[in-house]
Coordinates of C-alpha atoms and ligand atoms in Angstrom, one line a residue:
X1174 CA 33.0 15.1 18.8
X1175 CA 34.1 11.4 18.4
X1176 CA 30.4 10.4 18.4
X1177 CA 29.6 13.4 15.8
X1178 CA 32.2 12.1 13.2
X1179 CA 30.5 8.7 13.8
X1180 CA 27.1 10.2 12.7
X1181 CA 28.7 11.9 9.8
X1182 CA 30.4 8.7 8.8
X1183 CA 27.3 6.8 8.9
X1184 CA 25.5 9.5 7.1
X1185 CA 28.0 9.7 4.3
X1186 CA 27.6 5.8 4.0
X1187 CA 24.0 6.2 3.4
X1188 CA 24.3 9.0 0.9
X1189 CA 27.0 6.6 -1.0
X1190 CA 24.5 3.5 -0.9
X1191 CA 21.6 5.6 -2.1
X1192 CA 23.3 7.0 -5.3
X1193 CA 26.8 6.5 -5.5
X1194 CA 27.4 7.7 -9.4
X1195 CA 25.7 11.0 -8.6
X1196 CA 27.7 11.4 -5.4
X1197 CA 30.8 11.2 -7.3
X1198 CA 29.7 13.4 -9.9
X1199 CA 28.7 16.0 -6.9
X1200 CA 32.1 15.9 -5.9
X1201 CA 33.9 16.6 -9.4
X1202 CA 31.7 19.1 -10.2
X1203 CA 32.3 20.7 -6.9
X1204 CA 35.9 20.3 -7.5
X1205 CA 36.2 21.9 -10.7
X1206 CA 34.2 24.9 -9.2
X1207 CA 36.6 25.7 -6.6
X1208 CA 39.3 26.8 -9.0
X1209 CA 37.2 28.4 -11.5
X1210 CA 36.9 31.8 -9.5
X1211 CA 40.6 32.3 -9.0
X1212 CA 41.4 31.8 -12.7
X1213 CA 38.2 34.3 -13.2
X1214 CA 39.9 36.7 -11.2
X1215 CA 43.4 36.5 -12.3
X1216 CA 42.2 36.5 -16.0
X1217 CA 40.3 39.6 -15.3
X1218 CA 43.5 41.2 -13.8
X1219 CA 45.3 40.3 -17.1
X1220 CA 42.7 42.1 -18.9
X1221 CA 42.7 45.1 -17.6
X1222 CA 46.2 45.3 -17.4
X1223 CA 46.2 44.7 -21.2
X1224 CA 43.6 47.3 -21.8
X1225 CA 45.4 49.6 -19.6
X1226 CA 48.6 49.1 -21.6
X1227 CA 46.5 49.4 -25.0
X1228 CA 45.4 52.8 -23.9
X1229 CA 49.0 53.9 -22.6
X1230 CA 50.6 52.9 -26.1
X1231 CA 47.6 54.4 -28.0
X1232 CA 46.9 50.8 -29.4
X1233 CA 43.4 49.7 -30.6
X1234 CA 40.8 47.3 -29.4
X1235 CA 42.0 45.0 -32.0
X1236 CA 44.9 43.9 -29.8
X1237 CA 45.2 40.2 -30.0
X1238 CA 46.2 39.7 -26.3
X1239 CA 42.8 41.6 -25.3
X1240 CA 40.4 39.5 -27.3
X1241 CA 42.3 36.7 -26.4
X1242 CA 41.7 37.8 -22.6
X1243 CA 38.0 38.3 -23.0
X1244 CA 37.2 35.4 -24.5
X1245 CA 39.1 33.4 -21.9
X1246 CA 37.1 35.4 -19.4
X1247 CA 33.8 34.6 -21.1
X1248 CA 34.8 30.8 -21.5
X1249 CA 35.9 30.5 -17.8
X1250 CA 32.5 32.4 -16.9
X1251 CA 30.6 30.1 -18.9
X1252 CA 32.1 27.1 -17.6
X1253 CA 31.7 28.6 -14.0
X1254 CA 27.8 28.8 -14.8
X1255 CA 26.9 25.7 -16.5
X1256 CA 29.0 23.7 -13.6
X1257 CA 26.8 25.7 -11.2
X1258 CA 23.5 24.5 -13.1
X1259 CA 24.9 20.7 -13.8
X1260 CA 25.6 20.9 -9.9
X1261 CA 22.1 21.9 -8.9
X1262 CA 20.8 19.2 -11.4
X1263 CA 23.1 16.4 -9.8
X1264 CA 22.4 17.5 -6.3
X1265 CA 18.6 17.5 -6.8
X1266 CA 19.1 13.8 -8.4
X1267 CA 21.1 12.7 -5.4
X1268 CA 18.4 14.3 -3.3
X1269 CA 15.6 12.2 -4.7
X1270 CA 17.7 9.2 -4.7
X1271 CA 18.6 9.7 -1.3
X1272 CA 15.0 10.4 -0.3
X1273 CA 13.7 7.4 -1.6
X1274 CA 16.2 5.2 0.3
X1275 CA 15.9 7.0 3.6
X1276 CA 12.0 6.5 3.4
X1277 CA 12.6 3.1 2.6
X1278 CA 14.6 2.6 6.0
X1279 CA 12.1 4.5 7.9
X1280 CA 9.3 2.6 6.5
X1281 CA 11.2 -0.9 7.0
X1282 CA 11.9 0.1 10.8
X1283 CA 8.4 1.5 11.5
X1284 CA 6.7 -1.8 10.4
X1285 CA 9.6 -3.8 12.4
X1286 CA 9.2 -1.8 15.4
X1287 CA 7.6 -3.3 18.8
X1288 CA 3.9 -2.1 19.0
X1289 CA 4.5 -1.2 22.2
X1290 CA 6.6 1.9 21.0
X1291 CA 3.4 3.3 19.7
X1292 CA 2.2 3.7 23.3
X1293 CA 4.9 6.1 24.1
X1294 CA 4.6 9.7 23.3
X1295 CA 8.5 9.8 23.1
X1296 CA 8.4 7.3 20.2
X1297 CA 6.5 9.6 18.3
X1298 CA 8.4 12.4 19.2
X1299 CA 11.6 10.5 17.4
X1300 CA 9.6 9.2 14.9
X1301 CA 8.1 13.0 14.1
X1302 CA 11.6 14.3 14.0
X1303 CA 13.3 11.3 12.0
X1304 CA 10.9 11.3 9.7
X1305 CA 11.2 15.4 9.2
X1306 CA 14.8 15.0 8.9
X1307 CA 16.0 11.7 7.6
X1308 CA 15.2 12.3 4.0
X1309 CA 17.1 15.1 3.4
X1310 CA 19.9 15.7 6.1
X1311 CA 22.4 12.8 4.9
X1312 CA 22.6 14.9 1.9
X1313 CA 23.1 18.2 3.7
X1314 CA 26.1 16.8 5.5
X1315 CA 27.6 15.7 1.9
X1316 CA 26.4 19.1 0.6
X1317 CA 28.0 21.1 3.8
X1318 CA 31.3 18.9 3.8
X1319 CA 31.8 19.7 0.0
X1320 CA 31.1 23.1 0.4
X1321 CA 33.6 23.3 3.3
X1322 CA 36.3 21.7 1.4
X1323 CA 35.3 23.7 -2.0
X1324 CA 35.4 26.8 0.2
X1325 CA 38.6 26.0 1.8
X1326 CA 40.3 25.2 -1.1
X1327 CA 39.3 28.5 -2.9
X1328 CA 39.9 30.5 0.5
X1329 CA 43.1 29.4 0.8
X1330 CA 44.0 30.4 -3.1
X1331 CA 42.4 33.7 -2.6
X1332 CA 44.1 34.5 0.8
X1333 CA 47.3 33.4 -1.0
X1334 CA 46.7 36.3 -3.6
X1335 CA 45.7 38.9 -1.1
X1336 CA 48.9 37.9 1.1
X1337 CA 50.9 39.1 -1.8
X1338 CA 49.3 42.5 -1.2
X1339 CA 50.0 42.7 2.3
X1340 CA 49.6 40.2 5.5
X1341 CA 47.8 42.5 7.2
X1342 CA 44.6 42.3 4.3
X1343 CA 44.4 38.4 4.7
X1344 CA 44.5 38.5 8.5
X1345 CA 41.5 41.2 8.3
X1346 CA 39.7 38.9 5.8
X1347 CA 40.0 36.1 8.1
X1348 CA 39.1 38.1 11.6
X1349 CA 36.4 40.1 10.4
X1350 CA 34.2 37.0 10.3
X1351 CA 34.7 35.4 13.8
X1352 CA 31.6 37.0 15.2
X1353 CA 29.4 35.5 12.2
X1354 CA 31.1 32.1 13.1
X1355 CA 30.2 32.4 16.7
X1356 CA 26.9 33.4 16.1
X1357 CA 25.9 30.7 13.8
X1358 CA 27.5 27.8 15.8
X1359 CA 25.6 29.2 19.0
X1360 CA 22.3 29.4 17.2
X1361 CA 22.6 26.3 15.9
X1362 CA 22.5 24.4 19.0
X1363 CA 19.8 26.9 20.5
X1364 CA 17.8 26.2 17.4
X1365 CA 18.3 22.5 17.8
X1366 CA 17.4 22.6 21.6
X1367 CA 14.3 24.7 21.0
X1368 CA 12.9 22.5 18.4
X1369 CA 13.5 19.1 20.1
X1370 CA 11.5 20.8 23.2
X1371 CA 9.0 21.7 20.9
X1372 CA 8.1 18.6 19.0
X1373 CA 5.1 17.6 21.5
X1374 CA 4.0 21.1 20.7
X1375 CA 4.1 20.7 17.0
X1376 CA 2.3 17.4 17.1
X1377 CA -0.5 18.9 18.9
X1378 CA -0.5 21.6 16.4
X1379 CA -0.5 19.1 13.6
X1380 CA -3.6 16.9 15.9
X1381 CA -5.7 20.1 16.0
X1382 CA -5.0 20.7 12.3
X1383 CA -6.5 17.3 11.6
X1384 CA -9.3 18.0 13.9
X1385 CA -10.4 21.0 11.6
X1386 CA -9.7 19.6 8.4
X1387 CA -9.8 15.7 8.5
X1388 CA -12.5 13.4 7.3
X1389 CA -13.4 11.6 10.2
X1390 CA -13.4 14.6 12.8
X1391 CA -15.7 16.6 10.3
X1392 CA -19.1 15.1 11.4
X1393 CA -18.8 15.9 15.5
X1394 CA -17.1 19.1 14.3
X1395 CA -20.1 20.4 12.9
X1396 CA -22.7 18.9 14.9
X1397 CA -21.2 19.9 18.2
X1398 CA -20.0 23.3 16.9
X1399 CA -16.5 22.5 17.7
X1400 CA -15.1 24.5 14.9
X1401 CA -14.0 27.7 16.9
X1402 CA -12.9 25.9 19.7
X1403 CA -10.5 23.5 18.0
X1404 CA -9.3 27.0 16.0
X1405 CA -8.7 28.2 19.1
X1406 CA -6.7 25.1 20.1
X1407 CA -4.7 25.3 17.2
X1408 CA -3.6 29.0 17.4
X1409 CA -2.3 29.0 21.0
X1410 CA -0.7 25.8 20.3
X1411 CA 0.9 27.2 17.1
X1412 CA 1.9 30.7 18.5
X1413 CA 3.5 28.8 21.4
X1414 CA 5.4 27.2 19.1
X1415 CA 6.3 29.5 16.7
X1416 CA 6.5 32.9 19.1
X1417 CA 9.6 31.3 20.8
X1418 CA 11.1 30.4 17.7
X1419 CA 10.6 33.8 16.2
X1420 CA 12.3 35.5 19.3
X1421 CA 15.4 33.3 18.8
X1422 CA 15.6 34.3 15.0
X1423 CA 15.1 37.8 16.1
X1424 CA 18.0 37.6 18.3
X1425 CA 20.1 36.0 15.5
X1426 CA 19.3 38.3 12.9
X1427 CA 20.3 41.1 15.6
X1428 CA 23.5 39.7 15.7
X1429 CA 24.0 39.0 12.3
X1430 CA 23.2 42.9 11.5
X1431 CA 26.2 43.8 13.9
X1432 CA 28.7 41.3 12.4
X1433 CA 27.9 43.0 9.0
X1434 CA 28.8 46.4 10.4
X1435 CA 32.2 44.6 11.2
X1436 CA 32.4 43.5 7.6
X1437 CA 31.5 46.8 6.4
X1438 CA 34.2 48.5 8.5
X1439 CA 36.6 45.9 7.4
X1440 CA 35.8 46.8 3.7
X1441 CA 36.2 50.5 4.1
X1442 CA 39.8 49.9 5.2
X1443 CA 40.5 47.5 2.5
X1444 CA 39.4 50.0 0.2
X1445 CA 41.4 52.5 1.6
X1446 CA 44.3 50.9 1.8
X1447 CA 44.1 49.4 -2.2
X1448 CA 42.9 52.9 -3.6
X1449 CA 46.2 54.4 -1.5
X1450 CA 48.6 51.7 -3.3
X1451 CA 46.9 52.2 -6.8
X1452 CA 47.2 55.9 -6.7
X1453 CA 50.8 55.4 -5.2
X1454 CA 51.8 53.3 -8.4
X1455 CA 52.6 50.4 -6.1
X1456 CA 50.1 48.3 -8.1
X1457 CA 48.5 48.3 -11.4
X1458 CA 44.8 48.9 -12.3
X1459 CA 44.7 45.1 -13.0
X1460 CA 45.9 44.3 -9.6
X1461 CA 43.8 46.8 -7.9
X1462 CA 40.5 44.8 -9.5
X1463 CA 42.2 41.7 -8.6
X1464 CA 42.5 42.5 -5.2
X1465 CA 39.2 43.9 -4.9
X1466 CA 37.5 41.0 -6.3
X1467 CA 39.7 38.5 -4.5
X1468 CA 38.4 40.2 -1.2
X1469 CA 35.0 40.2 -2.1
X1470 CA 35.0 36.4 -3.1
X1471 CA 37.4 35.6 0.0
X1472 CA 34.5 37.2 2.2
X1473 CA 32.0 35.0 0.1
X1474 CA 34.0 31.9 0.8
X1475 CA 34.2 32.5 4.6
X1476 CA 30.9 33.0 5.0
X1477 CA 30.1 29.7 2.9
X1478 CA 32.7 28.0 4.7
X1479 CA 31.1 29.1 8.2
X1480 CA 27.4 28.5 6.8
X1481 CA 28.8 24.7 6.2
X1482 CA 30.6 24.5 9.3
X1483 CA 27.4 25.5 11.3
X1484 CA 25.3 23.7 8.8
X1485 CA 27.4 20.5 10.1
X1486 CA 26.8 21.0 13.4
X1487 CA 23.4 21.3 13.0
X1488 CA 23.3 18.4 10.8
X1489 CA 25.4 16.4 13.6
X1490 CA 22.3 17.4 16.0
X1491 CA 19.5 16.4 13.9
X1492 CA 20.8 13.2 12.2
X1493 CA 21.2 12.1 15.9
X1494 CA 17.4 11.4 16.2
X1495 CA 17.1 9.6 12.7
X1496 CA 20.0 7.1 13.9
X1497 CA 18.3 6.9 17.1
X1498 CA 14.9 6.1 15.1
X1499 CA 16.8 3.5 13.2
X1500 CA 18.8 1.9 16.0
X1501 CA 15.7 1.5 18.2
X1502 CA 15.8 -2.2 19.3
X1503 CA 13.1 -4.8 18.6
X1504 CA 12.5 -6.5 21.7
X1505 CA 10.0 -8.9 20.0
X1506 CA 12.2 -11.5 18.0
X1507 CA 13.1 -15.1 18.0
X1508 CA 15.2 -15.9 21.1
X1509 CA 17.2 -18.9 21.2
X1510 CA 16.5 -22.1 21.0
X1511 CA 14.8 -21.2 17.8
X1512 CA 11.8 -22.9 17.1
X1513 CA 10.3 -23.4 13.5
X1514 CA 6.4 -24.0 14.0
X1515 CA 4.3 -23.9 10.9
X1516 CA 1.0 -25.8 12.0
X1517 CA -0.9 -25.7 15.4
X1518 CA -1.4 -29.3 16.6
X1519 CA -2.5 -29.4 19.9
X1520 CA -3.0 -26.3 22.5
X1521 CA -1.9 -23.0 23.6
X1522 CA -0.9 -22.6 27.1
X1523 CA -1.0 -19.1 28.8
X1524 CA 0.8 -19.3 32.0
X1525 CA 0.6 -16.8 34.9
X1526 CA 0.5 -13.6 32.6
X1527 CA 1.0 -10.0 33.9
X1528 CA 1.3 -7.1 31.8
X1529 CA 1.1 -3.4 32.3
X1530 CA 0.8 -0.6 29.7
X1531 CA 3.8 1.5 29.7
X1532 CA 2.9 4.6 32.0
X1533 CA 0.0 2.7 33.6
X1534 CA -0.2 2.4 37.2
X1535 CA -2.0 -0.8 37.6
X1536 CA -1.6 -4.2 36.0
X1537 CA -3.6 -4.5 32.6
X1538 CA -3.3 -8.5 32.7
X1539 CA -3.3 -9.8 36.1
X1540 CA -1.6 -13.4 36.4
X1541 CA -3.7 -15.1 33.9
X1542 CA -3.7 -18.6 33.0
X1543 CA -5.4 -20.2 30.4
X1544 CA -5.5 -23.5 27.9
X1545 CA -6.8 -23.5 24.4
X1546 CA -7.3 -26.7 22.6
X1547 CA -7.3 -27.1 19.2
X1548 CA -10.7 -26.6 17.6
X1549 CA -12.3 -25.0 20.7
X1550 CA -14.4 -22.1 20.6
X1551 CA -13.7 -19.8 23.1
X1552 CA -15.5 -16.5 24.4
X1553 CA -14.1 -14.1 26.5
X1554 CA -16.3 -11.6 28.1
X1555 CA -16.2 -9.0 30.7
X1556 CA -16.9 -5.3 31.3
X1557 CA -15.2 -2.5 29.4
X1558 CA -11.4 -2.2 30.1
X1559 CA -11.4 -5.7 31.8
X1560 CA -8.3 -6.5 29.4
X1561 CA -9.7 -8.9 26.8
X1562 CA -8.2 -7.1 23.8
X1563 CA -5.0 -6.9 25.6
X1564 CA -5.0 -10.1 26.3
X1565 CA -5.5 -11.3 22.8
X1566 CA -2.6 -8.8 21.7
X1567 CA -0.6 -11.0 24.2
X1568 CA -1.5 -14.0 22.4
X1569 CA -0.6 -12.7 19.0
X1570 CA 2.6 -11.4 20.6
X1571 CA 2.1 -8.0 19.6
X1572 CA 3.4 -7.3 23.1
X1573 CA 5.3 -9.3 25.3
X1574 CA 4.0 -9.9 29.2
X1575 CA 5.9 -8.6 31.6
X1576 CA 6.4 -12.0 33.5
X1577 CA 4.8 -15.4 32.5
X1578 CA 4.9 -17.2 29.1
X1579 CA 2.9 -18.4 26.3
X1580 CA 3.3 -22.0 25.0
X1581 CA 2.1 -23.2 21.6
X1582 CA 2.2 -26.9 21.2
X1583 CA 5.1 -27.1 24.3
X1584 CA 7.2 -24.2 22.1
X1585 CA 7.5 -20.9 24.0
X1586 CA 6.1 -18.4 21.4
X1587 CA 9.5 -16.2 22.3
X1588 CA 11.3 -18.9 20.8
X1589 CA 9.3 -18.7 17.6
X1590 CA 10.3 -16.0 14.5
X1591 CA 7.0 -13.4 15.5
X1592 CA 6.1 -13.4 11.7
X1593 CA 6.1 -17.0 11.3
X1594 CA 3.9 -17.5 14.7
X1595 CA 1.6 -14.6 13.7
X1596 CA 1.0 -16.6 10.3
X1597 CA -1.2 -19.1 12.6
X1598 CA -3.5 -16.3 13.4
X1599 CA -6.2 -14.5 11.8
X1600 CA -7.9 -11.2 13.6
X1601 CA -10.8 -8.9 13.5
X1602 CA -9.5 -6.4 15.5
X1603 CA -11.8 -4.3 17.1
X1604 CA -10.5 -1.3 15.4
X1605 CA -10.1 -3.0 12.1
X1606 CA -8.8 -1.5 9.3
X1607 CA -10.3 0.6 6.3
X1608 CA -8.2 0.3 3.3
X1609 CA -9.2 3.1 0.2
X1610 CA -8.3 0.1 -2.1
X1611 CA -10.9 -2.1 -4.3
X1612 CA -13.3 -4.3 -2.5
X1613 CA -11.6 -7.4 -4.0
X1614 CA -8.0 -5.8 -2.4
X1615 CA -9.5 -5.1 0.7
X1616 CA -10.4 -9.0 1.2
X1617 CA -7.2 -10.2 -0.4
X1618 CA -4.9 -8.1 2.0
X1619 CA -5.9 -11.0 4.6
X1620 CA -3.4 -13.4 3.4
X1621 CA -1.4 -11.1 0.8
X1622 CA 1.6 -13.4 0.7
X1623 CA -0.2 -16.5 -0.1
X1624 CA -0.1 -18.4 -3.4
X1625 CA -3.9 -19.1 -3.5
X1626 CA -4.9 -21.4 -6.6
X1627 CA -8.4 -19.9 -7.3
X1628 CA -8.4 -16.7 -5.8
X1629 CA -11.2 -14.9 -7.4
X1630 CA -13.6 -17.5 -6.1
X1631 CA -11.8 -17.5 -2.5
X1632 CA -12.4 -13.9 -2.2
X1633 CA -16.2 -14.2 -3.3
X1634 CA -16.7 -17.0 -0.8
X1635 CA -15.1 -15.2 2.3
X1636 CA -17.3 -12.5 1.1
X1637 CA -20.4 -14.7 1.1
X1638 CA -19.7 -15.7 4.5
X1639 CA -19.4 -12.5 5.8
X1640 CA -22.5 -11.1 4.2
X1641 CA -21.2 -8.4 2.1
X1642 CA -21.2 -10.2 -1.7
X1643 CA -24.4 -8.9 -2.5
X1644 CA -23.2 -5.3 -2.0
X1645 CA -19.9 -6.1 -3.6
X1646 CA -22.1 -7.0 -6.3
X1647 CA -24.1 -4.3 -6.8
X1648 CA -20.9 -2.0 -7.1
X1649 CA -20.4 -0.6 -10.9
X1650 CA -17.0 -2.4 -10.9
X1651 CA -18.0 -5.2 -8.6
X1652 CA -14.8 -6.9 -6.7
X1653 CA -12.5 -4.1 -8.5
X1654 CA -14.9 -1.2 -7.3
X1655 CA -12.7 1.5 -5.2
X1656 CA -13.9 1.5 -1.9
X1657 CA -13.6 4.8 0.7
X1658 CA -13.6 8.1 0.6
X1659 CA -10.1 9.2 -0.5
X1660 CA -10.2 8.4 -4.3
X1661 CA -12.1 10.0 -6.8
X1662 CA -14.1 6.8 -8.2
X1663 CA -14.4 5.4 -4.7
X1664 CA -17.3 4.6 -3.1
X1665 CA -17.7 4.8 0.6
X1666 CA -19.4 2.3 3.0
X1667 CA -21.4 2.4 5.9
X1668 CA -19.3 1.4 9.3
X1669 CA -21.3 -1.8 9.0
X1670 CA -20.2 -2.7 5.8
X1671 CA -16.8 -2.0 6.5
X1672 CA -16.9 -4.5 9.3
X1673 CA -18.4 -7.3 7.0
X1674 CA -15.5 -6.5 4.4
X1675 CA -12.9 -6.7 7.7
X1676 CA -14.6 -10.1 8.6
X1677 CA -14.0 -11.5 4.9
X1678 CA -10.5 -10.6 5.3
X1679 CA -10.0 -12.4 8.3
X1680 CA -11.8 -15.5 6.8
X1681 CA -10.2 -15.5 3.7
X1682 CA -6.7 -16.2 5.6
X1683 CA -6.2 -19.8 6.1
X1684 CA -4.9 -19.7 9.8
X1685 CA -5.6 -22.2 12.1
X1686 CA -6.8 -19.7 14.8
X1687 CA -9.2 -17.1 14.3
X1688 CA -9.7 -14.0 17.1
X1689 CA -13.0 -12.3 16.3
X1690 CA -12.6 -9.2 18.7
X1691 CA -16.4 -7.6 19.0
X1692 CA -17.0 -8.5 15.2
X1693 CA -20.6 -7.9 15.0
X1694 CA -20.5 -4.6 16.8
X1695 CA -21.8 -2.8 13.8
X1696 CA -23.8 -5.4 12.4
X1697 CA -27.5 -5.1 12.1
X1698 CA -29.5 -8.2 13.7
X1699 CA -30.2 -10.2 10.4
X1700 CA -26.7 -10.1 9.6
X1701 CA -25.3 -10.7 13.0
X1702 CA -27.9 -13.9 13.3
X1703 CA -26.9 -14.7 10.0
X1704 CA -23.3 -15.2 11.1
X1705 CA -23.4 -16.6 14.5
X1706 CA -26.2 -19.0 13.8
X1707 CA -23.8 -20.4 11.4
X1708 CA -20.9 -19.9 13.4
X1709 CA -19.3 -23.6 13.5
X1710 CA -19.9 -24.1 9.8
X1711 CA -18.0 -20.4 9.5
X1712 CA -15.0 -21.2 11.5
X1713 CA -14.7 -24.7 10.0
X1714 CA -13.2 -26.2 13.0
X1715 CA -10.5 -23.6 13.4
X1716 CA -9.7 -22.6 17.0
X1717 CA -11.5 -19.6 17.6
X1718 CA -11.4 -17.1 20.2
X1719 CA -14.7 -14.7 20.2
X1720 CA -14.7 -11.3 22.4
X1721 CA -18.4 -10.1 22.6
X1722 CA -20.4 -7.8 24.9
X1723 CA -23.5 -9.6 23.1
X1724 CA -24.1 -12.5 25.4
X1725 CA -26.7 -14.5 23.0
X1726 CA -23.4 -14.7 20.7
X1727 CA -21.3 -16.3 23.4
X1728 CA -23.7 -19.2 24.5
X1729 CA -22.3 -20.7 21.4
X1730 CA -18.9 -21.1 23.0
X1731 CA -17.2 -24.3 24.2
X1732 CA -16.2 -22.3 26.9
X1733 CA -16.4 -18.8 28.0
X1734 CA -13.8 -17.0 30.1
X1735 CA -14.8 -13.8 31.9
X1736 CA -12.5 -11.2 32.7
X1737 CA -12.7 -9.1 35.2
X1738 CA -9.9 -5.9 36.1
X1739 CA -7.2 -8.0 34.4
X1740 CA -7.7 -11.2 35.6
X1741 CA -10.0 -14.5 35.1
X1742 CA -12.8 -14.2 37.2
X1743 CA -14.8 -17.3 36.2
X1744 CA -15.0 -19.7 33.5
X1745 CA -16.9 -22.9 32.1
X1746 CA -20.0 -23.2 29.7
X1747 CA -22.9 -21.1 29.6
X1748 CA -24.9 -23.5 31.7
X1749 CA -22.0 -23.6 34.3
X1750 CA -21.7 -19.9 34.8
X1751 CA -25.5 -19.4 34.9
X1752 CA -25.4 -22.1 37.7
X1753 CA -22.6 -20.3 39.6
X1754 CA -24.6 -16.7 39.7
X1755 CA -21.5 -14.8 39.6
X1756 CA -20.4 -11.8 37.4
X1757 CA -21.5 -13.8 33.9
X1758 CA -24.8 -14.5 35.4
X1759 CA -25.6 -11.1 36.6
X1760 CA -24.3 -9.5 33.2
X1761 CA -26.5 -12.0 31.2
X1762 CA -29.6 -11.2 32.7
X1763 CA -29.0 -7.8 32.9
X1764 CA -28.7 -8.1 29.0
X1765 CA -31.1 -10.8 28.6
X1766 CA -33.7 -8.5 31.1
X1767 CA -33.3 -5.4 29.0
X1768 CA -34.1 -7.4 25.8
X1769 CA -37.1 -9.1 27.3
X1770 CA -38.3 -5.4 28.8
X1771 CA -37.8 -4.0 25.6
X1772 CA -39.6 -6.4 23.7
X1773 CA -42.5 -6.2 25.9
X1774 CA -42.8 -2.9 25.8
X1775 CA -42.6 -2.8 21.8
X1776 CA -45.8 -5.0 22.2
Ligands
ATP59 P1 -13.5 -3.1 25.7 O1 -14.6 -4.0 26.4 O2 -13.9 -1.5 26.2 O3 -13.3 -3.3 24.6 P2 -11.1 -4.6 26.9 O4 -11.6 -5.6 28.1 O5 -10.9 -5.1 25.5 O6 -12.4 -3.2 27.2 P3 -8.5 -3.5 26.8 O7 -8.7 -2.8 25.7 O8 -7.8 -4.7 26.8 O9 -9.9 -3.7 27.4 O10 -8.1 -2.4 27.9 C1 -7.8 -2.8 29.4 C2 -6.9 -1.7 29.9 O11 -5.9 -1.3 29.2 C3 -7.8 -0.5 29.9 O12 -8.1 0.3 31.4 C4 -7.4 0.8 28.9 O13 -7.4 1.7 29.5 C5 -5.9 0.1 29.0 N1 -5.4 0.4 28.1 C6 -5.9 -0.3 26.6 N2 -5.2 -0.2 25.4 C7 -4.1 1.0 26.0 C8 -2.8 1.5 25.5 N3 -2.6 1.6 24.3 N4 -2.0 2.3 26.2 C9 -2.5 2.1 27.5 N5 -3.4 1.9 28.2 C10 -4.2 0.9 27.4

């Protein structure tokens, strides 16, 4: 309970921070609306009594008292209506302010979280629930609390009024709603647990839906005729997920109907009682109307109150996920004693690095030690799955190793602010990004924060080096042309062209260390030759790490590191490794033999 109250408090703080003015307006309007119904009921009673008296005394309609009452009823009714409309408008404004505020929190958290979280399915489950609930749950808490207080105040006034008729009527009004309360609280818990259990299944449905409707899967889907297969997968996953939910809702509806029966019985009893009192002359016609309305309103308030109580209970369950996500801790941060490193002067040392992905059994990186000197060109080769890309991720501190350390110019990288440290690197990842933006912007993203003097020329120069300048120049709007397939006026590029853009992006960034993970996997032979024959000129003395399966490209490196099963198997220059006749020699001769063979057969 204490924990739930804390969650509410934290949520209300968020609501307040996101829109203090709208929150006050919402509370004030709700307070006004809580007294209006009682006023209306009392005025109606007075009106009926005035009409009854006028009828008895044979007076006409023009009686001032009657007209005054009619006007008063109409005015209160009007105020109630407009405050309801205003309330909706205020709530909508407050909701959208909160939504953008919460999205801000979610996005900021998502970009700062350790990359390792993205390897864990539980992370995606929390993220899915948090992004589904966060934008509106805190407001729901506020509105439920307001409804609860407003309903409680109105109910108190109405119950007081009914009490004047007979105490038992007030008791009936409250008691008849008990089954409803129990049901709502019980099913709020059941539905939450169900939805929590079903998050992975819901993600599966969303994934199959993407396979069926997304752009990337659309080609294979058609070629391999996978449509019906995935429709079936989606259907099964969706039904599994929905049928159980419908079963819970069916049970809840049944109990709701039973509780409706109780209410009807109570109404019957109350009607008989009030009719008896009216015909017995104990209460006036006006009072009869007032009590009937009060009873009806009382039932509505109780429904509202219990609705908000169960709503709050449900909110407390779901908002927990949002705070769980927002409170996830980043482990990749600068540790004391903090070192400020803005330049790379000497060398990077990797010492006894060991790393295993969460959920994997064997070590991905196994006791790797390596020195990289400033200005060196290092090539990393090795079979698929050897751990090359993982080593690079550790070097960029996207993950922290399980053991071992990396030192840059003598400073352990754990002591350097990760954002500052990463500024020293420019990387073309194997799975580089395609941004549906302009061609120029796609390159500029390589160093978005930099204050570049001659930005346009620098972008063109990076594009020229990557061999993509002619293509961009041929686009209708040149560097301003949108590329990709997401927007109407954009032009899609080939995969190789995208790769050249990614290369240009990395070259645009003035970082002292350049990492290229399979940068030419999709390039044509000419483009690849063009880049690698001028590699030293292109990297301009930067420390470079090149991962490649093309052995002709790696021969240019000062040193070649061969990784096998997460460990360094061999290292040296091309000639040294060839002499050694180990893994490198075997892979190199196989590849060059294949080329020689294919050339022979070509001729
Ligand atoms: P390739 O030449 O195919 O690109 P690589 O040498 O770059 O391979 P890595 O991508 O570093 O290999 O992967 C090394 C091992 O770690 C592989 O066995 C892979 O299955 C595993 N692995 C890679 N990424 C992840 C991940 N995100 N989560 C779990 N395991 C991973």
